[in-house]
XYZ file of C-alpha atoms in Angstrom:
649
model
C 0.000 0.000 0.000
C 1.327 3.167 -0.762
C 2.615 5.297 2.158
C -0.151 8.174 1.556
C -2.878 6.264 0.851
C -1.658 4.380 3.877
C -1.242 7.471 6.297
C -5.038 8.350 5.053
C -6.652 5.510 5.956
C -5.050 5.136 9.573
C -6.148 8.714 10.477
C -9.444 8.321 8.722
C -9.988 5.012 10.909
C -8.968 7.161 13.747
C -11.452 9.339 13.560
C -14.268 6.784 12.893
C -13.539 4.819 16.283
C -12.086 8.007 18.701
C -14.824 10.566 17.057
C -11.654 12.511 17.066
C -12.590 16.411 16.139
C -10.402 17.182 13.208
C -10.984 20.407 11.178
C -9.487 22.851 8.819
C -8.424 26.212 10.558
C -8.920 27.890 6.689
C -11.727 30.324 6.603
C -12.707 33.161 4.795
C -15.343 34.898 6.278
C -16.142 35.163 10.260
C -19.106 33.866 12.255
C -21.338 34.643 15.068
C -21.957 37.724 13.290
C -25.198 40.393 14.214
C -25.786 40.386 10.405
C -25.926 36.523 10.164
C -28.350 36.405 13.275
C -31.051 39.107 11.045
C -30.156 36.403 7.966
C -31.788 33.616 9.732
C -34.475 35.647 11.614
C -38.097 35.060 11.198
C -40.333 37.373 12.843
C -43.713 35.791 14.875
C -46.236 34.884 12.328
C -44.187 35.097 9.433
C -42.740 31.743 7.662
C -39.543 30.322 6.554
C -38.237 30.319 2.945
C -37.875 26.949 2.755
C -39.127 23.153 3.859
C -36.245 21.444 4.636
C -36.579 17.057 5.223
C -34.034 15.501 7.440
C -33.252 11.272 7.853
C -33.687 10.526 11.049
C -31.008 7.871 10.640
C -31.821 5.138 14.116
C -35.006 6.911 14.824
C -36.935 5.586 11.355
C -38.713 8.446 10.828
C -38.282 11.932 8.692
C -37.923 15.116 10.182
C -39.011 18.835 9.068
C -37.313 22.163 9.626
C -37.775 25.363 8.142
C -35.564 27.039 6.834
C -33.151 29.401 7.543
C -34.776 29.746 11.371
C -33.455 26.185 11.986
C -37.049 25.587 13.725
C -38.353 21.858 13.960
C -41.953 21.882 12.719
C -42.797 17.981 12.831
C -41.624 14.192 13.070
C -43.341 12.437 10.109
C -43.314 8.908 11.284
C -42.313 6.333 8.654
C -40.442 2.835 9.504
C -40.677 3.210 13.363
C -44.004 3.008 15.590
C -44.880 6.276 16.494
C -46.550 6.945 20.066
C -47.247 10.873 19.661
C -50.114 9.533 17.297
C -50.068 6.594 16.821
C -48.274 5.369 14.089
C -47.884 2.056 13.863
C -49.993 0.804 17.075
C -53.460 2.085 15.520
C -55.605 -0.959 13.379
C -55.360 1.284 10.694
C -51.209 1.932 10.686
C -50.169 -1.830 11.847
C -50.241 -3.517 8.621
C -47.794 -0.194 6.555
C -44.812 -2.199 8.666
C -45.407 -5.206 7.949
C -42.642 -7.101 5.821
C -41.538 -10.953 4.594
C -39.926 -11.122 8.418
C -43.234 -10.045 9.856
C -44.151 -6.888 11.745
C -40.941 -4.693 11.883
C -41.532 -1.798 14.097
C -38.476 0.230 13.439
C -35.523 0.618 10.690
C -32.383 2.853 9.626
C -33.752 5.828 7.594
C -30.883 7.610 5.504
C -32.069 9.458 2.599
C -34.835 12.023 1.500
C -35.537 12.185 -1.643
C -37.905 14.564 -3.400
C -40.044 13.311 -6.886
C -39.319 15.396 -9.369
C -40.426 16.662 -12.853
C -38.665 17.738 -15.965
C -35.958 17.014 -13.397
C -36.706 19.840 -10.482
C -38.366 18.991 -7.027
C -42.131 19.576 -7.837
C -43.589 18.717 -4.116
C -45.561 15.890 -5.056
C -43.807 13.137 -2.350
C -40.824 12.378 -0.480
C -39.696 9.173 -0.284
C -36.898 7.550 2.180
C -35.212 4.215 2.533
C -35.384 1.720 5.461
C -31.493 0.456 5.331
C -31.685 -2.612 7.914
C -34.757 -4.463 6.370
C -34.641 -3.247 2.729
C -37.850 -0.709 2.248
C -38.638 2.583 0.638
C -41.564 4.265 1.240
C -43.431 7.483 -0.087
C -44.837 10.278 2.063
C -47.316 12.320 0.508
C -46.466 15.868 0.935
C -50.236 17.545 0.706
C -51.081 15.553 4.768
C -46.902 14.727 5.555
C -48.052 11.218 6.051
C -46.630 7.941 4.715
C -48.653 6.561 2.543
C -47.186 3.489 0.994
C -43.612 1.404 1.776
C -42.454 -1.454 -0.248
C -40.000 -3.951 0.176
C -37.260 -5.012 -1.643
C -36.090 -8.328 -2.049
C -32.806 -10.179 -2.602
C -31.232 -7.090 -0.772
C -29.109 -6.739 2.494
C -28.377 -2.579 3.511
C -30.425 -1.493 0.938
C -28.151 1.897 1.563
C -27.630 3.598 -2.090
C -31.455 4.254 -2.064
C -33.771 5.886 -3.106
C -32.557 8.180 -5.446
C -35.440 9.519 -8.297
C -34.997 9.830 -12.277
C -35.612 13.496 -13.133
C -38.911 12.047 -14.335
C -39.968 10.266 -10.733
C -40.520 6.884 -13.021
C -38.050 5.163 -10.835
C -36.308 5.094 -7.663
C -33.224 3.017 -7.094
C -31.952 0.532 -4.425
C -28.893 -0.809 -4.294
C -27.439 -3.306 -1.908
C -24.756 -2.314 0.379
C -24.035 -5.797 1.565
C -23.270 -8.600 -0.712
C -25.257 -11.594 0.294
C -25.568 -15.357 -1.804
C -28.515 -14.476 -4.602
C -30.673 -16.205 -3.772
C -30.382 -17.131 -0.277
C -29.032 -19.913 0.953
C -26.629 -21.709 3.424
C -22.871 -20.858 2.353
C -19.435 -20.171 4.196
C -18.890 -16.587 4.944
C -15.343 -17.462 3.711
C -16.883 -18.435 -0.157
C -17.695 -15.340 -0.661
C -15.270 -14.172 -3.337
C -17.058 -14.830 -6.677
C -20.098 -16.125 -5.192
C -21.634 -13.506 -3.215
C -23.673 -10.632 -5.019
C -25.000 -7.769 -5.339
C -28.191 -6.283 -6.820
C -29.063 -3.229 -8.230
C -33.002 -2.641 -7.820
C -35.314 -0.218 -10.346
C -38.889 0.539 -7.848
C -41.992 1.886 -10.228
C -42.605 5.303 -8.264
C -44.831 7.744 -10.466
C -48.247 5.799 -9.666
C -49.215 6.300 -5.766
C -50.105 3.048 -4.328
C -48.577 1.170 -6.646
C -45.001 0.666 -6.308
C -43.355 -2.310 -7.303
C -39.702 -3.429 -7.878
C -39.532 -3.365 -11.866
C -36.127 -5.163 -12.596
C -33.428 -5.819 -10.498
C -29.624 -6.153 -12.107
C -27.360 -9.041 -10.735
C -23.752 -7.327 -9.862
C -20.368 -8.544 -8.761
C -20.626 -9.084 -4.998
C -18.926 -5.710 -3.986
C -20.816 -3.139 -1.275
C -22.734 -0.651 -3.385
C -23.404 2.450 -1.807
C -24.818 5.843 -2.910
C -26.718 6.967 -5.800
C -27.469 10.103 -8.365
C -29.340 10.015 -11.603
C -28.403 11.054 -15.076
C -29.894 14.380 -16.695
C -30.061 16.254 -19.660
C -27.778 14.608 -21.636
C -27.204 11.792 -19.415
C -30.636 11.006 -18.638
C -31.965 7.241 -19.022
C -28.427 6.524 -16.962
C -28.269 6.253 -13.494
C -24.797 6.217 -11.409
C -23.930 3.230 -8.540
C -21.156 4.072 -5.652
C -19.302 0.874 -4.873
C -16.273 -0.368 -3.038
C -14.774 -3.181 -1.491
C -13.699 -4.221 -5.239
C -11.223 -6.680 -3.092
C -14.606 -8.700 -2.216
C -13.300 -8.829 1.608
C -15.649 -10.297 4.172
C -13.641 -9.548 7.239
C -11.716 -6.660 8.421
C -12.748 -4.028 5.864
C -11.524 -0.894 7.161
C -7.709 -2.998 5.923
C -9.033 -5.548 3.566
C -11.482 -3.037 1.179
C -8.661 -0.425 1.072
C -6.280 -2.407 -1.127
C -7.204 -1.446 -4.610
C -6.162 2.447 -5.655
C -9.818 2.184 -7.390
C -12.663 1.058 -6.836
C -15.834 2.089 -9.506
C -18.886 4.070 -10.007
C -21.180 1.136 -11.984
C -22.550 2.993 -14.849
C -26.128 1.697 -15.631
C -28.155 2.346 -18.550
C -32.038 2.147 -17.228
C -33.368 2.904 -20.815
C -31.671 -0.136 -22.376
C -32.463 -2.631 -19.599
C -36.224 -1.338 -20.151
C -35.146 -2.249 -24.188
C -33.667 -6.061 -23.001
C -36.600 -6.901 -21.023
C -39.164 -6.065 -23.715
C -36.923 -8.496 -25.889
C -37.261 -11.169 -23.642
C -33.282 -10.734 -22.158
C -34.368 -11.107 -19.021
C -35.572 -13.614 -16.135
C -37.536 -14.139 -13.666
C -36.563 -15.082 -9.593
C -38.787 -16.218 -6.934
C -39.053 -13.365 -4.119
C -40.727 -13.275 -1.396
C -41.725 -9.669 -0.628
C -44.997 -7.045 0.911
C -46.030 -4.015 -0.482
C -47.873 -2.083 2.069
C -50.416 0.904 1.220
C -52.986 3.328 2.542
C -56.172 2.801 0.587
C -58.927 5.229 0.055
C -60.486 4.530 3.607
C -56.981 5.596 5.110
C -56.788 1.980 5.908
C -53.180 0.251 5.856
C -53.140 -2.684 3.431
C -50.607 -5.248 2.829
C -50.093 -7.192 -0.224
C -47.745 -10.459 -0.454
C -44.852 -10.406 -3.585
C -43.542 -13.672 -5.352
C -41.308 -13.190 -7.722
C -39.381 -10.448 -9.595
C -37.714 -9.569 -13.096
C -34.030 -10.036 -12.792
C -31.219 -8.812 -15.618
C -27.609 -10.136 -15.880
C -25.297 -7.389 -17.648
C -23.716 -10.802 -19.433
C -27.107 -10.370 -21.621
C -28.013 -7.523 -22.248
C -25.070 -5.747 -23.874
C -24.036 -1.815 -22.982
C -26.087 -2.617 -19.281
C -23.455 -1.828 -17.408
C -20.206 -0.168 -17.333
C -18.068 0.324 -14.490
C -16.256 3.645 -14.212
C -12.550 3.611 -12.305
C -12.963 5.980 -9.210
C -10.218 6.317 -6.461
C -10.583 5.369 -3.520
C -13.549 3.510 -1.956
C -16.090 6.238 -3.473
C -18.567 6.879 -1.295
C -21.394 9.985 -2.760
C -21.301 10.525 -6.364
C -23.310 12.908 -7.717
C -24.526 14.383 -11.257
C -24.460 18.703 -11.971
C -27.149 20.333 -12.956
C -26.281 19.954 -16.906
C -25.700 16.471 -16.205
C -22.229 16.470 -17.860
C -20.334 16.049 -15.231
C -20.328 12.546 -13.096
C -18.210 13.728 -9.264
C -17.226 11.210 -7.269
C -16.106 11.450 -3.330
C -13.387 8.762 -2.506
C -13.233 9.006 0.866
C -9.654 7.652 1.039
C -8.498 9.554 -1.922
C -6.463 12.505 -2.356
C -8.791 14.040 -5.530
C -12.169 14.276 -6.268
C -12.397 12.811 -9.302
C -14.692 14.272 -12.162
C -15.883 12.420 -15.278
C -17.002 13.620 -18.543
C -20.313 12.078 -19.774
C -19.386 12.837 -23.451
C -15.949 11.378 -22.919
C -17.376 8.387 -21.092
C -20.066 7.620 -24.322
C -16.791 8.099 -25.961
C -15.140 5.413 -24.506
C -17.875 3.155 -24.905
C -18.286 4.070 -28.417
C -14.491 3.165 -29.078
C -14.365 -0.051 -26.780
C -11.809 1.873 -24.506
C -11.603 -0.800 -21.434
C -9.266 -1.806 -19.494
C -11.116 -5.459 -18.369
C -14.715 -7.062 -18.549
C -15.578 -8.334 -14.935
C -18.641 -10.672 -15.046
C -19.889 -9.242 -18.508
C -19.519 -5.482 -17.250
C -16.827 -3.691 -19.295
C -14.376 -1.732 -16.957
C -13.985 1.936 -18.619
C -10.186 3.477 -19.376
C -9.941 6.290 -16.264
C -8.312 8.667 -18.302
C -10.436 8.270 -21.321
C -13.208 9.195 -19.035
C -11.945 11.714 -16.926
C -12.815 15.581 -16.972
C -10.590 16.881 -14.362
C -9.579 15.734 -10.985
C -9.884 18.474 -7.910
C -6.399 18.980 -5.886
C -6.409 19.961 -3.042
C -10.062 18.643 -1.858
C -10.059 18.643 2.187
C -9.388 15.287 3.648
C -11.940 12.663 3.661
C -14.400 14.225 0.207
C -17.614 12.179 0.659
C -20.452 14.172 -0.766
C -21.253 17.021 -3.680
C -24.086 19.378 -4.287
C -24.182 22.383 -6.404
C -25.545 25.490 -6.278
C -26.844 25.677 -10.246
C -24.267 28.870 -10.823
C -21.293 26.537 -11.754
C -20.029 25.780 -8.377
C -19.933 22.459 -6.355
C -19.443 21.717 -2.741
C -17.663 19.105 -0.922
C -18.243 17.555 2.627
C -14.251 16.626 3.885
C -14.851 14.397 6.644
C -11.604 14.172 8.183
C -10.361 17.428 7.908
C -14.045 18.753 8.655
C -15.120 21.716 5.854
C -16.879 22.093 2.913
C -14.869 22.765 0.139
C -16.216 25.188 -2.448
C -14.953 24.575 -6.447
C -15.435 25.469 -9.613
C -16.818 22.898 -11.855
C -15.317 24.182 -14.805
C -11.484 24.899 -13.883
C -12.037 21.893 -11.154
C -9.926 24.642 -9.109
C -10.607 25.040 -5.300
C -11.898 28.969 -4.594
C -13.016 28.851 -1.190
C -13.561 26.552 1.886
C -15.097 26.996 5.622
C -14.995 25.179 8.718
C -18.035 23.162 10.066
C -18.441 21.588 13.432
C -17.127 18.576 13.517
C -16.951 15.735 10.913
C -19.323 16.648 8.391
C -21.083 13.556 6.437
C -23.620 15.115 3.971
C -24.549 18.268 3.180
C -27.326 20.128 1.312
C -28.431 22.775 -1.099
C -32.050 22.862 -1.949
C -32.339 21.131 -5.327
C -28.490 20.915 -5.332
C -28.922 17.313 -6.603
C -31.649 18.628 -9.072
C -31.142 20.269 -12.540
C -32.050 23.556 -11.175
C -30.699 24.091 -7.460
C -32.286 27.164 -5.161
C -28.491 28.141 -4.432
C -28.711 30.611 -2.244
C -28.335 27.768 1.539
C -26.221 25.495 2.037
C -26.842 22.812 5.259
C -23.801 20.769 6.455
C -24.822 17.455 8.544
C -22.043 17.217 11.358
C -22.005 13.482 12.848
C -19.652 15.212 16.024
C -20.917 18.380 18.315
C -18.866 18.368 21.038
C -18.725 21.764 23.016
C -21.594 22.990 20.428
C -24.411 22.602 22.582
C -25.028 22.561 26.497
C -24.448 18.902 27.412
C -27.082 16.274 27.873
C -24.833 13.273 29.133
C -23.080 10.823 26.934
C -25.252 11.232 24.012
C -25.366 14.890 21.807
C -27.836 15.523 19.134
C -26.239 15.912 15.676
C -25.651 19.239 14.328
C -26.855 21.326 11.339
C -25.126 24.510 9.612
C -26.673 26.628 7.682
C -24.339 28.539 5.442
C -24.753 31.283 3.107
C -23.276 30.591 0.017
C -25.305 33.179 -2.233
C -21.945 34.885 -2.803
C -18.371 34.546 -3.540
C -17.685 33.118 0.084
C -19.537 31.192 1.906
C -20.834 32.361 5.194
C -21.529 30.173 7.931
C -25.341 31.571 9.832
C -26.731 29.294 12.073
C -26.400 25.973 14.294
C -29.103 24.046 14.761
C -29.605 20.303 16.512
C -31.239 17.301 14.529
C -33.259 14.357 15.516
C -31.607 11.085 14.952
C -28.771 11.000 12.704
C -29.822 13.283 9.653
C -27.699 11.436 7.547
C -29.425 13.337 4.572
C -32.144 16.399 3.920
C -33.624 17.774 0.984
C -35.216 21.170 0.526
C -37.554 22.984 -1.704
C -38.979 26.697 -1.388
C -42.297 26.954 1.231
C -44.261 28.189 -1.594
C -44.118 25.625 -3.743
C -46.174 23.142 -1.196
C -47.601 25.021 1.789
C -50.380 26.115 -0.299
C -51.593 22.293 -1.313
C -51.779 21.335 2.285
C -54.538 19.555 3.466
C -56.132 20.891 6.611
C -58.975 18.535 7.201
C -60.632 15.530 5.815
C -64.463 15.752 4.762
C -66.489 13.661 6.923
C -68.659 12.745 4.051
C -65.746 11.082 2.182
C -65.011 8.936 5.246
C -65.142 5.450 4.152
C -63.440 3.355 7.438
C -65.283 0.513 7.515
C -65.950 1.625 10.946
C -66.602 5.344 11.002
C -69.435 7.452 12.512
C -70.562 10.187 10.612
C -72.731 11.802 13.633
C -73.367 11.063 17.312
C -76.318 9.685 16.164
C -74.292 6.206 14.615
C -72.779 6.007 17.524
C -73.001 2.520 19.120
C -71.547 -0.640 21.403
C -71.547 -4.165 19.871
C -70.700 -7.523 20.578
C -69.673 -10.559 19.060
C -68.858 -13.279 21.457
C -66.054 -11.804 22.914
C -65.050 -8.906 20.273
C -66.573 -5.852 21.042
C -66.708 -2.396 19.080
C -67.380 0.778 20.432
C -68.620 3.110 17.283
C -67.098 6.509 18.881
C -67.442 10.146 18.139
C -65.021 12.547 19.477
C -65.986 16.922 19.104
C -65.414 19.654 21.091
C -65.580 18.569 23.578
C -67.007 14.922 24.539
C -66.450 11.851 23.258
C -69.994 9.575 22.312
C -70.494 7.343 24.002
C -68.981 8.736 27.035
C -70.101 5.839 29.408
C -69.928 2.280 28.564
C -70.870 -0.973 30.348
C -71.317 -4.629 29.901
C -67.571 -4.934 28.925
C -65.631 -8.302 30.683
C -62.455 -9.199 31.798
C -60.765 -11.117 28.655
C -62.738 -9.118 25.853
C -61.634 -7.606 22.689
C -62.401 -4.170 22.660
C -61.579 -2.050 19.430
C -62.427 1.734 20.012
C -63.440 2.961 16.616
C -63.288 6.533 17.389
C -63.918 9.441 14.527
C -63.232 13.084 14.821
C -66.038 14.974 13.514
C -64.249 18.171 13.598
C -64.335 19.879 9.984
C -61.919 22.188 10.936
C -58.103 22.872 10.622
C -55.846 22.018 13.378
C -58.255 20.215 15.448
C -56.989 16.729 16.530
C -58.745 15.111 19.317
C -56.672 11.945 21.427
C -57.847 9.015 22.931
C -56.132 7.384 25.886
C -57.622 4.088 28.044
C -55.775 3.264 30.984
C -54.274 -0.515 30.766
C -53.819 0.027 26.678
C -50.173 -1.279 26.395
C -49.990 0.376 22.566
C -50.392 3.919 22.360
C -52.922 6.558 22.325
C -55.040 7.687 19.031
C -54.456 10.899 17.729
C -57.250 11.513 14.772
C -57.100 14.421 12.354
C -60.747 16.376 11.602
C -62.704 13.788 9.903
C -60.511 10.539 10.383
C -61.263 7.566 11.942
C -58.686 5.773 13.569
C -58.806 2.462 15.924
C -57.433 1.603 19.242
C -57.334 -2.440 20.421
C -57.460 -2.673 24.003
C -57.116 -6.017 26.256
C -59.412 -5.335 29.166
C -57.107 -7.520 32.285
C -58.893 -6.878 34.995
C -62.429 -5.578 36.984
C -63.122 -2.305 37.666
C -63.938 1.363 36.112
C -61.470 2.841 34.070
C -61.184 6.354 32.787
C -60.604 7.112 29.171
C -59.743 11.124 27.882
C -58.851 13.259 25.271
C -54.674 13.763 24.662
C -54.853 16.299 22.669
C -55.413 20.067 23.656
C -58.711 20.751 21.601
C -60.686 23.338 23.911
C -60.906 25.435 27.252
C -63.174 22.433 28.370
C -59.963 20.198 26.911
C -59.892 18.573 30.537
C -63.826 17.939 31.144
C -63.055 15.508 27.895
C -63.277 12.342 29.163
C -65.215 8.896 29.473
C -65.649 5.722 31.578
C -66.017 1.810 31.152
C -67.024 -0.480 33.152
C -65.234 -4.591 32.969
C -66.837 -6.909 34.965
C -65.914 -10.073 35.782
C -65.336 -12.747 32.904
C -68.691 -14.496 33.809
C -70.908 -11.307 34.104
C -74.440 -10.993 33.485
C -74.238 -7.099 33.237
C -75.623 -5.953 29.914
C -73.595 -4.331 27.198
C -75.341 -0.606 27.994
C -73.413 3.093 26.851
C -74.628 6.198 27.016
C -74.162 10.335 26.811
C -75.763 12.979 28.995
C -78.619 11.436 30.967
C-alpha cells in the first residue's frame, strides 16, 4: 500500500472509532456575526423560505425544519411506531410495517428524496429508505403522512437508495451488503465470486402502486450511494461501490487495497429495451407491499417473484467507471455532464465527462470485462480531478451557478470549487466531521443556491451537554456569494444522515387541513353522534365513537368483561383545521389515538382486569380540553351485566 494512501486511511480510521474532532483552521469569512443572526431571523407569524426534510437515521422516521430559522416543525413517522399519534400501534397503521420477516416496528432511515419533474423537485412526495430491512416508502407531501412502503427483495443494507430519475418513473436501491442471490446456506469465507450484489429499479410515479420493476445481478462488492443522469445523461443512473477486493472480514484494511474502486454505470433505458426483448428472467421473491387505501386503511399485499437482468445479456447494461478510492457519494451537476465522485480515502475528487465516457464506450476503450460489465479506461473518461479537496471528500451538491461543494470528513469543511477549472476557490470550517450536506435542489437540474446545510455526525462543546449522548448538528451557510458564510447551528433528531429542501411556496399552499367527513369510508366510522353505538360478538366488542369539542360519544360504557376484545373505533367529527382530538384508556399497552378532523382511527385494548377505568382526550382541543373524558365499566369474565353506553342522561 502506498505510504499516503496508507497514512489516510489510519487517520481516517482514527477518527471513525475516537470521534476525534479534526478540522481545517482555513476560513474566509467570520461567524457569530449580528448580520448573520437578522439572515436567519423570522419574525412571529411570518414563515420560513424553505421546507427542509431531514433522515432521522436510528429513529426511522423523517424530520421537518424550516428554513433558515433552523425551527423543527414535525416528526413524520415512517419505519418506526410512532406513540405521539399513533403510528404504527393504531388498526389502521399496523399492517404499513409489515414485511416478509413479519411486523418490523423500526428501521435505519438515511435518505430524502424529493419526486421530481422535468428534473426539479415539484412537491408531489418524499420518499426515504429503510437500510436494515430493505424498504422505501413514499410520504405524501399535501397531509406529511406515509402513505405506501415497499420492500425489496434479494437485498441486504439497501443503503444507495432511493434516489429519483428526473422524471420520478423510478427510484433506485442498491445493496450495500453482498449476500448469496438467492439465499441460501454458504461459508462466509466463499464469498469471493459467489456472493452478489443487486441493483433494484422501484416503479414510483403511480401512488399506491409501487413495485420493484427489474433488479440487475452485480459482482458481490458493497454498493453504496446513488445520483441520476440528466439532460444529456438522462436514461443513466450512477452506482457508488467499493470493497472491489470482495473482503468479508476486516474491511476498514481488507477493502482499502485497490487504488480504485468504480462508479457502476447503468443504462435504465436499455435494460427497459432487453426486457421487452425477452433478455431477461424471472426469480422467486418473497416480498410485501404495504399501502394506505382510500379509507386511510393500511393494506398489505404479499410479492412472489421479480424480473431479474444479468449485464452478461443484455449488452451496454453496465459499465463500471474507475474511481479512487472507496467512493462513497457521487453525484450528477445540474447539466448532467459532469459525473463527481467522493473517494473518501483519496487525495482528488475525481470528475468524469459524460461525453468522454459515451466516448469510450463508443471506441471499446476498457481496461477489463468483470462478469460481462466492461471496466472503462480512467483517463479516457476523466474531466478533471480536484487537488487539493479537504481530507476525507464524501459528498457534492451544487448550487446551479457553476459551483460544487464538498463535505471533507476528516479534515471537517466544505470545500467550495469550480466545476469548470475543477480549481478550489473557497472553503469553511463546520463543526465537527461533516457527512452530507445540502443545497435545496443541489442534486436537481435547477438548485435554489442561495443555503447550504452541512450534517455534522460530532458536536462536542456545540451545545449545552445532555450526558453521553449529543444531538447531531446542522449549519446553515450562506453561500449566495463569492464566500460562503456560515449563519446558524441548529440540533437534529436522529442522525440526519441526509435532507432535501424545496422553497415553502411551492407546497404550503396544497396542504390539506382537514378531511371531509362525508368522504369517510373506514369501515368503521361514525358520521354523527347519532351512529354512535356498542356491539358484541362473542367476545369482540366495538365501540362506534365520536369525538368533538368537547365529549367523546359514548362517554359511558358498560357490559364490557375481563378477557374481551375491545376495538375503540373513534372518529373526529371536527371539519376544521388544526383540530386533533386523542384518545387514551388506561391498561392500553400500545399507544394513544391521535385523529385528524374527519378521520377515523382504531385503538385495540385487552381489558385484564375488573373495575372502572377512565378514558380522555390527549390532545389540547378546547378550554373544556380537561372535562373531555369517558368511563367503562369490565366486569368479571362471567358477568351478566348488559352491554349498555350512554351520553348525557
Amino acid at each position: 500500500m502506498k505510504p499516503l494512501i496508507r497514512n489516510l486511511l489510519l487517520g481516517f480510521t482514527a477518527v471513525l472509532l475516537m470521534g476525534a474532532t479534526v478540522f481545517s483552521c482555513q476560513t474566509t469569512q467570520p461567524v457569530g456575526t449580528s448580520d448573520a443572526a437578522s439572515a436567519v431571523y423570522v419574525a412571529p407569524g411570518e414563515y420560513d423560505e424553505f421546507y427542509s426534510f431531514f433522515s432521522g437515521g436510528f429513529s426511522g422516521n423523517l424530520t421537518v425544519y424550516g428554513l433558515p430559522s433552523g425551527r423543527h416543525l414535525k416528526d413524520v413517522p415512517v419505519f418506526s411506531q410512532f406513540p405521539e399519534n399513533g403510528w404504527g400501534y393504531t388498526e389502521e397503521t399496523k399492517p404499513m410495517l409489515n414485511t416478509s420477516y413479519g411486523f418490523v416496528p423500526w428501521d435505519d432511515a438515511h435518505h430524502p428524496e424529493l419526486s421530481m419533474t422535468d428534473g426539479v423537485p415539484d412537491g408531489r412526495w418524499i420518499f426515504i429508505n429503510a437500510n436494515n430491512t430493505p424498504r422505501v416508502a413514499r410520504i405524501d407531501l399535501t397531509t406529511f403522512e406515509t402513505t405506501e412502503i415497499i420492500e425489496i427483495p434479494n437485498s441486504a443494507g439497501n443503503h444507495g437508495s432511493p434516489f429519483i430519475t428526473p422524471d420520478s418513473k423510478y427510484l433506485v436501491a442498491s445493496t450495500r451488503f453482498s449476500v448469496p442471490i438467492p439465499q441460501q446456506d454458504m461459508a462466509i469465507g466463499d464469498y469471493a465470486g459467489n456472493f452478489k450484489g443487486t441493483l433494484s429499479f422501484i416503479r414510483a410515479d403511480d401512488p399506491g402502486n409501487m413495485d420493484v420493476a427489474f433488479q440487475i445481478l452485480v459482482p458481490g462488492y458493497n454498493y453504496d450511494l446513488a445520483h441520476a443522469g440528466k439532460g444529456p445523461s438522462y436514461g443513466w443512473m450512477f452506482f457508488t461501490s467499493y470493497n472491489s477486493e470482495e473482503a468479508h472480514t476486516l474491511l476498514e484494511v481488507n477493502a482499502s487495497q485497490n487504488d480504485k474502486d468504480f462508479i457502476a454505470a447503468v443504462n435504465w433505458l436499455r435494460a427497459e429495451e432487453c426486457i421487452a426483448e425477452g433478455n431477461s428472467g424471472t426469480m422467486s421473491a418473497q416480498y410485501v407491499h404495504n399501502y394506505i387505501d382510500a379509507s386511510h386503511v393500511g393494506q398489505s399485499e404479499e410479492k412472489t417473484s421479480v424480473t431479474v437482468l444479468q449485464p452478461a445479456d443484455c449488452d451496454g447494461l453496465v459499465y463500471y467507471l474507475p474511481t479512487p478510492k472507496s467512493p462513497h457519494g457521487v453525484d450528477v451537476d445540474p447539466t448532467g455532464q459532469y459525473i463527481v465522485a467522493g473517494g473518501k480515502l483519496a487525495t482528488v475528487i475525481p470528475v468524469h465527462s459524460f461525453d468522454k465516457m459515451q466516448a469510450a464506450i463508443a471506441n471499446e476503450s476498457f481496461e477489463t470485462t468483470i462478469e460481462g460489465i466492461p471496466v472503462l479506461n480512467y483517463d479516457e473518461i476523466l474531466y478533471g480531478e480536484v487537488e487539493n479537496p479537504g481530507l476525507g471528500p464524501l459528498h457534492t451538491e451544487f448550487d446551479g451557478r457553476g459551483f460544487a461543494y464538498t463535505t471533507a470528513f476528516i479534515s471537517s469543511e466544505i470545500v467550495k470549487w469550480d466545476i469548470a477549472s475543477t480549481q478550489v476557490v473557497d472553503r469553511i470550517p463546520v463543526y465537527y466531521s461533516v457527512g452530507h450536506l445540502m443545497i435545496p435542489g443541489g442534486d436537481s437540474q435547477q438548485p435554489w443556491g442561495k443555503y447550504l446545510v452541512a450534517m455534522n455526525k460530532i458536536t462536542k462543546d456545540r451545545y449545552l451537554p445532555t450526558g453521553p449522548e449529543l444531538a447531531h448538528a446542522a449549519q446553515l451557510i450562506d453561500i449566495s456569494g463569492d464566500k460562503m458564510r456560515m449563519l446558524l447551528d441548529f440540533p437534529t433528531m436522529g442522525e440526519p444522515h441526509y435532507a432535501q429542501a424545496l422553497p415553502a411556496d411551492l407546497i404550503m399552499d396544497k396542504q390539506v387541513k382537514f378531511f371531509p367527513i362525508e368522504e369517510n369510508t373506514n369501515p368503521y366510522a361514525v358520521k354523527n353522534e347519532g351512529e354512535t353505538r356498542v356491539e358484541r360478538e362473542g367476545n369482540v366488542v366495538r365501540v362506534y365513537m365520536s369525538t368533538i369539542r368537547t365529549h367523546f360519544a359514548p362517554d359511558n360504557i358498560e357490559g364490557i368483561r375481563v378477557g374481551d376484545e375491545v376495538y375503540f373505533h373513534v372518529t373526529n367529527l371536527e371539519q376544521d383545521w388544526d383540530v386533533p382530538h386523542g384518545f387514551a384508556v388506561i391498561g392500553a399497552n400500545n399507544s394513544e389515538l391521535l385523529i385528524m378532523p374527519g378521520q377515523t382511527r382504531t385503538l385495540k385494548w385487552y381489558p385484564t382486569r375488573e373495575g372502572v377505568f377512565p378514558f380522555y382526550c390527549t390532545d389540547f382541543c378546547s378550554a373544556l380540553h380537561q372535562e373531555m373524558q369517558g368511563y367503562i365499566r369490565v366486569s368479571p369474565r362471567s358477568s351478566d351485566v348488559p352491554l349498555a353506553y350512554s351520553i348525557g342522561q
